[in-house]
CSV table of C-alpha atoms and ligand atoms in Angstrom, one decimal:
chain,number,residue,atom,x,y,z
O,1,MET,CA,-14.1,-16.9,32.1
O,2,SER,CA,-15.6,-19.8,30.9
O,3,ALA,CA,-18.1,-19.6,27.7
O,4,ASN,CA,-21.0,-20.1,30.2
O,5,GLU,CA,-20.0,-17.5,32.8
O,6,GLU,CA,-19.4,-15.0,29.5
O,7,LEU,CA,-23.2,-16.0,28.5
O,8,GLU,CA,-24.8,-15.1,31.5
O,9,ARG,CA,-22.6,-12.0,32.0
O,10,LEU,CA,-24.2,-10.9,28.5
O,11,LYS,CA,-27.7,-12.2,29.7
O,12,ALA,CA,-27.2,-10.0,33.0
O,13,ALA,CA,-26.0,-7.0,31.2
O,14,ALA,CA,-28.6,-7.4,28.1
O,15,SER,CA,-30.9,-7.2,31.1
O,16,SER,CA,-30.8,-4.2,32.9
O,17,GLY,CA,-30.6,-2.5,29.9
O,18,ASP,CA,-27.0,-2.2,28.2
O,19,HIS,CA,-27.5,-2.1,24.3
O,20,GLU,CA,-24.2,-3.3,23.7
O,21,ALA,CA,-25.0,-6.6,25.5
O,22,MET,CA,-28.5,-6.8,24.0
O,23,THR,CA,-27.1,-6.6,20.6
O,24,ALA,CA,-24.2,-9.4,21.3
O,25,LEU,CA,-26.6,-11.3,22.8
O,26,GLY,CA,-29.1,-10.7,19.7
O,27,LYS,CA,-26.2,-11.8,17.0
O,28,ARG,CA,-25.3,-15.0,19.2
O,29,LEU,CA,-28.8,-16.3,20.0
O,30,ILE,CA,-29.6,-15.9,16.0
O,31,ALA,CA,-26.3,-17.7,15.1
O,32,THR,CA,-26.0,-20.4,17.2
O,33,PRO,CA,-29.6,-20.7,17.8
O,34,THR,CA,-29.7,-23.0,22.1
O,35,SER,CA,-33.8,-23.4,21.6
O,36,ALA,CA,-36.8,-23.3,19.4
O,37,LYS,CA,-37.4,-19.3,21.0
O,38,SER,CA,-33.7,-18.4,20.6
O,39,VAL,CA,-33.7,-16.9,17.1
O,40,ASP,CA,-37.3,-14.3,17.8
O,41,GLU,CA,-35.6,-13.5,20.9
O,42,GLY,CA,-32.5,-12.8,19.4
O,43,GLN,CA,-34.3,-10.3,17.0
O,44,LEU,CA,-36.7,-8.9,19.7
O,45,LEU,CA,-33.2,-7.8,21.8
O,46,LEU,CA,-31.3,-6.6,18.5
O,47,LYS,CA,-34.9,-4.6,17.6
O,48,GLN,CA,-34.6,-2.8,20.8
O,49,ALA,CA,-31.3,-2.0,20.6
O,50,MET,CA,-31.9,-0.4,17.2
O,51,ASP,CA,-34.9,1.5,18.8
O,52,ALA,CA,-32.2,2.7,21.5
O,53,GLY,CA,-29.6,4.0,18.9
O,54,ASN,CA,-27.4,1.1,18.5
O,55,GLY,CA,-25.8,1.1,14.9
O,56,GLU,CA,-24.3,-2.5,14.9
O,57,ALA,CA,-28.1,-4.0,15.9
O,58,ALA,CA,-28.7,-2.4,13.0
O,59,GLU,CA,-26.2,-3.8,10.4
O,60,PHE,CA,-26.9,-6.9,12.1
O,61,VAL,CA,-31.1,-6.3,10.9
O,62,ALA,CA,-29.4,-5.6,7.6
O,63,VAL,CA,-27.0,-9.1,7.6
O,64,ILE,CA,-30.3,-11.0,8.0
O,65,PHE,CA,-32.2,-9.5,5.4
O,66,ALA,CA,-29.5,-9.8,2.6
O,67,SER,CA,-28.5,-13.4,3.9
O,68,GLY,CA,-32.3,-14.7,3.4
O,69,MET,CA,-31.2,-16.5,7.2
O,70,ILE,CA,-34.7,-15.9,8.5
O,71,GLY,CA,-37.3,-15.2,5.9
O,72,GLU,CA,-36.7,-14.3,2.2
O,73,GLN,CA,-33.4,-12.5,1.0
O,74,ASN,CA,-34.1,-8.6,0.5
O,75,TRP,CA,-31.4,-6.2,-0.8
O,76,ARG,CA,-33.1,-3.3,-0.6
O,77,GLN,CA,-34.5,-3.5,2.5
O,78,ALA,CA,-30.7,-4.6,4.0
O,79,LEU,CA,-29.1,-1.4,2.4
O,80,ASP,CA,-32.0,0.3,4.0
O,81,TYR,CA,-31.1,-1.0,7.4
O,82,LEU,CA,-26.9,-0.4,6.8
O,83,SER,CA,-28.0,2.8,6.0
O,84,LEU,CA,-30.1,3.2,9.2
O,85,SER,CA,-26.4,1.7,10.8
O,86,ALA,CA,-24.4,4.1,9.3
O,87,SER,CA,-26.6,7.3,10.4
O,88,LEU,CA,-26.4,5.6,14.0
O,89,GLY,CA,-22.7,6.3,13.8
O,90,TRP,CA,-21.5,2.5,13.4
O,91,SER,CA,-18.5,3.3,11.0
O,92,PRO,CA,-18.4,-0.1,9.5
O,93,ALA,CA,-21.3,0.4,8.1
O,94,LEU,CA,-20.6,3.8,6.8
O,95,ARG,CA,-17.3,2.3,4.5
O,96,GLN,CA,-19.6,-0.7,3.7
O,97,LEU,CA,-22.3,2.2,2.2
O,98,SER,CA,-19.6,3.9,0.6
O,99,ILE,CA,-18.5,0.9,-1.0
O,100,LEU,CA,-21.6,-0.2,-2.3
O,101,ALA,CA,-22.4,3.2,-3.4
O,102,ASP,CA,-18.7,3.3,-5.3
O,103,ALA,CA,-18.5,6.5,-3.8
O,104,PRO,CA,-14.5,7.7,-2.5
O,105,PHE,CA,-14.1,10.5,-0.7
O,106,GLU,CA,-11.8,12.8,-1.5
O,107,ASN,CA,-9.4,12.1,1.3
O,108,GLY,CA,-9.1,8.1,0.0
O,109,THR,CA,-11.2,6.7,2.8
O,110,TRP,CA,-14.1,5.3,2.2
O,111,GLY,CA,-17.2,6.6,4.4
O,112,SER,CA,-16.7,9.3,6.5
O,113,ASP,CA,-19.3,10.9,7.8
O,114,PRO,CA,-23.1,9.5,9.2
O,115,SER,CA,-24.9,12.5,8.0
O,116,ASP,CA,-23.3,10.8,4.2
O,117,ALA,CA,-25.2,7.3,4.7
O,118,LYS,CA,-28.9,8.5,3.2
O,119,ALA,CA,-27.2,9.9,0.1
O,120,LEU,CA,-24.9,7.1,0.2
O,121,ARG,CA,-27.8,4.7,-0.1
O,122,ASP,CA,-29.2,6.2,-2.6
O,123,ARG,CA,-27.0,5.9,-4.9
O,124,ILE,CA,-26.4,2.3,-4.6
O,125,ASP,CA,-27.4,0.4,-7.6
O,126,VAL,CA,-28.8,-2.4,-7.0
O,127,GLU,CA,-29.7,-4.4,-9.8
O,128,GLY,CA,-25.8,-3.3,-11.0
O,129,LEU,CA,-24.4,-5.1,-7.8
O,130,LEU,CA,-26.7,-8.3,-8.3
O,131,ARG,CA,-25.5,-8.6,-12.4
O,132,ILE,CA,-23.1,-11.1,-12.9
O,133,PRO,CA,-20.5,-11.4,-15.9
O,134,GLU,CA,-20.3,-13.5,-18.7
O,135,LYS,CA,-19.1,-17.0,-18.8
O,136,GLN,CA,-16.1,-18.3,-20.2
O,137,ASN,CA,-15.8,-22.5,-20.5
O,138,LEU,CA,-12.8,-23.4,-19.9
O,139,CYS,CA,-13.2,-27.1,-19.4
O,140,GLU,CA,-16.4,-29.5,-19.5
O,141,ALA,CA,-14.5,-32.6,-17.6
O,142,PRO,CA,-14.5,-31.8,-15.3
O,143,ARG,CA,-16.9,-28.4,-15.4
O,144,ILE,CA,-14.8,-25.2,-14.7
O,145,ARG,CA,-16.0,-22.0,-15.5
O,146,LYS,CA,-13.9,-18.7,-15.9
O,147,PHE,CA,-15.6,-15.3,-15.0
O,148,ASP,CA,-13.4,-12.3,-15.7
O,149,ASP,CA,-14.0,-8.9,-13.5
O,150,PHE,CA,-16.5,-10.8,-11.1
O,151,LEU,CA,-15.8,-8.6,-8.4
O,152,PRO,CA,-14.9,-5.0,-8.5
O,153,GLU,CA,-11.2,-3.8,-6.7
O,154,ARG,CA,-12.9,-2.3,-4.0
O,155,PHE,CA,-15.0,-5.5,-3.2
O,156,CYS,CA,-11.2,-7.4,-3.0
O,157,ASP,CA,-10.0,-4.5,-0.9
O,158,TRP,CA,-12.5,-5.2,1.3
O,159,MET,CA,-11.9,-8.9,1.6
O,160,ILE,CA,-8.0,-8.8,2.3
O,161,ASP,CA,-8.0,-6.1,4.6
O,162,LEU,CA,-11.0,-8.1,6.4
O,163,ALA,CA,-8.7,-11.4,6.5
O,164,ARG,CA,-5.3,-9.6,7.1
O,165,PRO,CA,-5.7,-9.3,10.9
O,166,LYS,CA,-7.2,-13.0,11.5
O,167,LEU,CA,-4.5,-15.4,9.2
O,168,ALA,CA,-3.6,-18.6,10.5
O,169,ARG,CA,-2.0,-21.5,9.0
O,170,ALA,CA,-4.7,-23.3,6.9
O,171,ARG,CA,-5.8,-26.7,8.2
O,172,THR,CA,-6.5,-30.2,6.2
O,173,TYR,CA,-9.2,-32.9,6.6
O,174,ASP,CA,-8.0,-36.1,6.0
O,175,ASP,CA,-10.2,-39.1,5.6
O,176,THR,CA,-11.4,-39.9,9.9
O,177,ALA,CA,-12.3,-36.5,11.1
O,178,VAL,CA,-13.8,-33.5,9.5
O,179,GLU,CA,-11.9,-31.8,11.9
O,180,GLY,CA,-9.0,-30.2,10.6
O,181,LYS,CA,-5.1,-29.9,11.2
O,182,GLU,CA,-1.3,-28.5,10.0
O,183,SER,CA,0.1,-30.9,7.2
O,184,ASP,CA,2.6,-30.4,4.7
O,185,ALA,CA,0.3,-30.6,2.1
O,186,ARG,CA,-1.2,-27.1,2.7
O,187,THR,CA,1.0,-24.3,4.1
O,188,ASN,CA,-0.3,-21.5,3.2
O,189,SER,CA,-2.8,-19.4,5.8
O,190,SER,CA,-6.4,-19.0,5.8
O,191,VAL,CA,-9.1,-17.5,7.8
O,192,SER,CA,-13.0,-18.7,7.6
O,193,PHE,CA,-15.9,-16.3,7.7
O,194,ASN,CA,-19.0,-17.7,10.4
O,195,LEU,CA,-22.3,-16.1,10.8
O,196,LEU,CA,-21.0,-13.6,13.1
O,197,ASP,CA,-18.7,-12.2,10.6
O,198,LEU,CA,-20.7,-11.9,8.0
O,199,ASP,CA,-21.0,-8.5,6.4
O,200,LEU,CA,-22.9,-7.2,3.4
O,201,ILE,CA,-19.8,-7.1,1.6
O,202,LEU,CA,-19.2,-10.9,1.9
O,203,LEU,CA,-22.9,-11.0,1.4
O,204,LEU,CA,-22.5,-9.6,-1.8
O,205,ILE,CA,-20.3,-12.3,-3.0
O,206,GLN,CA,-21.9,-14.9,-2.1
O,207,THR,CA,-25.3,-13.9,-3.2
O,208,ARG,CA,-22.8,-13.3,-6.7
O,209,ILE,CA,-21.7,-17.1,-6.4
O,210,SER,CA,-25.2,-18.1,-5.6
O,211,LYS,CA,-26.0,-16.2,-8.8
O,212,ILE,CA,-23.4,-17.9,-11.2
O,213,ALA,CA,-23.5,-21.5,-9.9
O,214,MET,CA,-27.3,-20.9,-10.1
O,215,VAL,CA,-27.9,-22.6,-6.3
O,216,PRO,CA,-29.5,-20.8,-3.4
O,217,MET,CA,-27.6,-19.0,-0.4
O,218,PHE,CA,-28.2,-21.9,1.7
O,219,THR,CA,-25.9,-23.9,-0.1
O,220,MET,CA,-22.9,-22.2,0.9
O,221,GLU,CA,-20.3,-23.2,3.7
O,222,ASN,CA,-18.1,-20.7,5.3
O,223,SER,CA,-16.5,-18.3,3.0
O,224,MET,CA,-12.6,-18.3,3.2
O,225,VAL,CA,-9.7,-16.1,2.4
O,226,MET,CA,-6.5,-17.6,1.8
O,227,HIS,CA,-3.1,-16.2,1.8
O,228,TYR,CA,0.1,-17.7,0.0
O,229,ASN,CA,3.9,-16.2,0.4
O,230,VAL,CA,6.0,-17.2,-1.8
O,231,GLY,CA,6.9,-21.2,-1.7
O,232,GLU,CA,3.5,-22.1,-0.1
O,233,GLN,CA,0.8,-24.1,-1.4
O,234,PHE,CA,-2.2,-26.1,-1.2
O,235,ARG,CA,-1.0,-28.8,-2.5
O,236,PRO,CA,-2.9,-31.7,-4.9
O,237,HIS,CA,-6.4,-32.6,-3.1
O,238,TYR,CA,-10.4,-33.3,-3.9
O,239,ASP,CA,-12.7,-30.6,-2.5
O,240,TYR,CA,-15.7,-33.6,-3.2
O,241,LEU,CA,-16.4,-35.5,0.3
O,242,ASP,CA,-15.8,-39.4,-0.2
O,243,PRO,CA,-19.1,-41.2,0.7
O,244,SER,CA,-16.5,-44.3,1.5
O,245,LYS,CA,-15.0,-42.9,4.2
O,246,ALA,CA,-17.0,-42.8,7.5
O,247,ALA,CA,-16.3,-39.2,8.6
O,248,HIS,CA,-17.2,-37.5,5.3
O,249,ALA,CA,-20.4,-39.9,4.8
O,250,ALA,CA,-21.6,-38.8,8.0
O,251,ASP,CA,-21.1,-34.8,7.5
O,252,MET,CA,-22.6,-35.5,4.0
O,253,ARG,CA,-25.8,-36.8,5.7
O,254,LYS,CA,-25.7,-33.8,7.4
O,255,PHE,CA,-25.3,-31.0,5.1
O,256,GLY,CA,-24.8,-33.2,1.6
O,257,GLN,CA,-22.0,-33.2,-0.7
O,258,ARG,CA,-19.8,-30.5,-1.9
O,259,LEU,CA,-20.8,-30.0,-5.2
O,260,ALA,CA,-18.5,-27.5,-6.3
O,261,THR,CA,-15.8,-24.8,-5.6
O,262,CYS,CA,-15.3,-20.8,-6.7
O,263,LEU,CA,-12.1,-19.4,-6.2
O,264,ILE,CA,-12.1,-15.3,-6.9
O,265,TYR,CA,-8.5,-14.3,-7.5
O,266,LEU,CA,-8.4,-11.1,-4.8
O,267,ASN,CA,-5.0,-9.3,-6.7
O,268,GLU,CA,-2.7,-10.2,-9.2
O,269,ASP,CA,0.6,-8.6,-8.2
O,270,PHE,CA,2.3,-12.3,-8.1
O,271,GLU,CA,4.5,-14.8,-10.3
O,272,GLY,CA,3.0,-18.4,-10.3
O,273,ALA,CA,0.5,-19.8,-7.8
O,274,GLU,CA,-2.0,-20.7,-11.0
O,275,THR,CA,-5.0,-23.3,-9.7
O,276,SER,CA,-3.6,-26.4,-11.3
O,277,PHE,CA,-5.5,-29.6,-12.6
O,278,PRO,CA,-3.1,-32.5,-12.9
O,279,GLU,CA,-5.1,-35.1,-14.1
O,280,ILE,CA,-5.9,-32.9,-16.9
O,281,ASN,CA,-2.7,-31.2,-17.1
O,282,GLN,CA,-3.9,-27.9,-17.1
O,283,LYS,CA,-3.5,-24.7,-14.7
O,284,PHE,CA,-5.5,-21.1,-14.5
O,285,ARG,CA,-5.6,-17.9,-13.1
O,286,CYS,CA,-7.7,-15.2,-12.8
O,287,ASP,CA,-6.6,-11.2,-12.9
O,288,ARG,CA,-7.6,-9.5,-10.0
O,289,GLY,CA,-11.6,-9.7,-9.3
O,290,GLY,CA,-12.1,-12.9,-11.9
O,291,ALA,CA,-13.7,-16.2,-10.6
O,292,LEU,CA,-13.4,-20.1,-11.3
O,293,LEU,CA,-16.0,-21.9,-11.0
O,294,PHE,CA,-15.9,-25.8,-10.9
O,295,ALA,CA,-18.0,-28.8,-9.9
O,296,ASN,CA,-16.7,-31.2,-7.7
O,297,VAL,CA,-18.8,-33.8,-8.9
O,298,ASP,CA,-19.7,-35.4,-12.5
O,299,LEU,CA,-23.2,-35.2,-14.0
O,300,GLU,CA,-24.5,-37.5,-11.8
O,301,GLY,CA,-23.3,-36.2,-8.4
O,302,GLN,CA,-20.7,-38.5,-8.4
O,303,PRO,CA,-17.0,-37.6,-7.0
O,304,ASP,CA,-15.2,-36.8,-10.2
O,305,PRO,CA,-11.6,-37.7,-9.7
O,306,GLN,CA,-10.6,-35.6,-12.4
O,307,THR,CA,-11.2,-32.5,-10.2
O,308,LEU,CA,-8.3,-33.2,-8.4
O,309,HIS,CA,-6.5,-29.7,-7.7
O,310,ALA,CA,-4.0,-27.5,-6.4
O,311,GLY,CA,-2.8,-23.8,-5.8
O,312,LEU,CA,0.1,-23.8,-6.8
O,313,PRO,CA,3.0,-22.0,-4.5
O,314,PRO,CA,3.9,-17.7,-5.9
O,315,THR,CA,7.6,-17.7,-7.3
O,316,ARG,CA,7.3,-13.5,-6.5
O,317,GLY,CA,5.0,-11.9,-4.7
O,318,GLU,CA,1.5,-12.9,-2.4
O,319,LYS,CA,-1.6,-14.5,-3.6
O,320,TRP,CA,-4.5,-13.5,-2.3
O,321,LEU,CA,-7.7,-15.8,-2.9
O,322,PHE,CA,-11.4,-15.6,-1.6
O,323,SER,CA,-12.9,-19.4,-1.3
O,324,GLN,CA,-16.3,-20.7,-1.3
O,325,TRP,CA,-17.0,-24.4,-1.3
O,326,ILE,CA,-20.9,-25.1,-2.0
O,327,ARG,CA,-23.0,-28.0,-0.3
O,328,SER,CA,-26.2,-29.6,-1.6
O,329,GLY,CA,-27.3,-28.3,1.7
O,330,PRO,CA,-28.9,-26.8,3.1
O,331,LEU,CA,-26.4,-25.7,5.9
O,332,PRO,CA,-27.1,-24.1,8.9
O,333,GLN,CA,-27.9,-20.2,8.5
Y,1,AKG,O1,-5.1,-21.7,-4.3
Y,1,AKG,C1,-5.5,-22.2,-5.1
Y,1,AKG,O2,-5.9,-21.9,-6.2
Y,1,AKG,C2,-6.7,-23.8,-5.0
Y,1,AKG,C3,-7.2,-23.4,-3.7
Y,1,AKG,C4,-7.8,-24.8,-3.3
Y,1,AKG,O3,-7.7,-25.7,-4.0
Y,1,AKG,C5,-9.1,-24.7,-2.4
Y,1,AKG,O4,-9.9,-23.5,-2.2
Y,1,AKG,O5,-10.0,-25.7,-2.7
């Protein structure tokens, strides 16, 4: 079925009152608006589906509040809608609530009964989740910072579990095209999360990154998780866009420069696999949950060649990494 046929099928099912179709169409109209009215229509469909008891619709309303994609970011309201979603029996929302509340159940799984939703919501310490750890200055030129214990382990596991089934060979971006392609420069796997993949754990990670980088949420590119088996690597490269290259300049005109990169180490049971900076002859790694944040531009905002960096190959074990590129923005929300 073509994308257009699929959209028509969704519209027909939604107008006949199918709540799952209303939710799917509502999410799509908001994530990829086709007209000035799309977002309003999408919100209305989500509200109707939610009022009719659809938990997935309530989860996406939570995502809207937590991301600030429409209106102001509001974590308390986001959590209230997540709780509603869980109480309507939407299991991904219940699992997220349990993780956010740091409330493991006795059988070792996160979230087991919709009737727990309100109690879990009440246990969530919003200020605590938004509090960021002390920074360590690893280098001034380029500016590289480290944050130990940036993410609790349960968040790391959530991201690894989300990424694992979707991993595919990572791609590189050459001088002529912004479209990626496979290359020996990057032999690891990765997954990119778009607006429809967002959940409250991922948005909390982005929110925490926006706080340490001191930038608004709309500067976040799609988050990625990277995976390296023994021998796989991301060879030395720059994350900034080079304005002297036509394709990069066109991309910069739309979304701005890639100002900074944040890398969160999701595991630690491997050897090798540091993030290396050959121009300054240094390499760094973090313990599980630790973050590296580095600027890709100098203090004048110009591309900084000293930021050349690489993901070295693991010599034992596998490495999981959360990667967030930050633009001067704004990016589509
Ligand atoms: O795997 C690493 O340590 C480096 C990742 C990286 O270079 C990037 O995300 O730009």
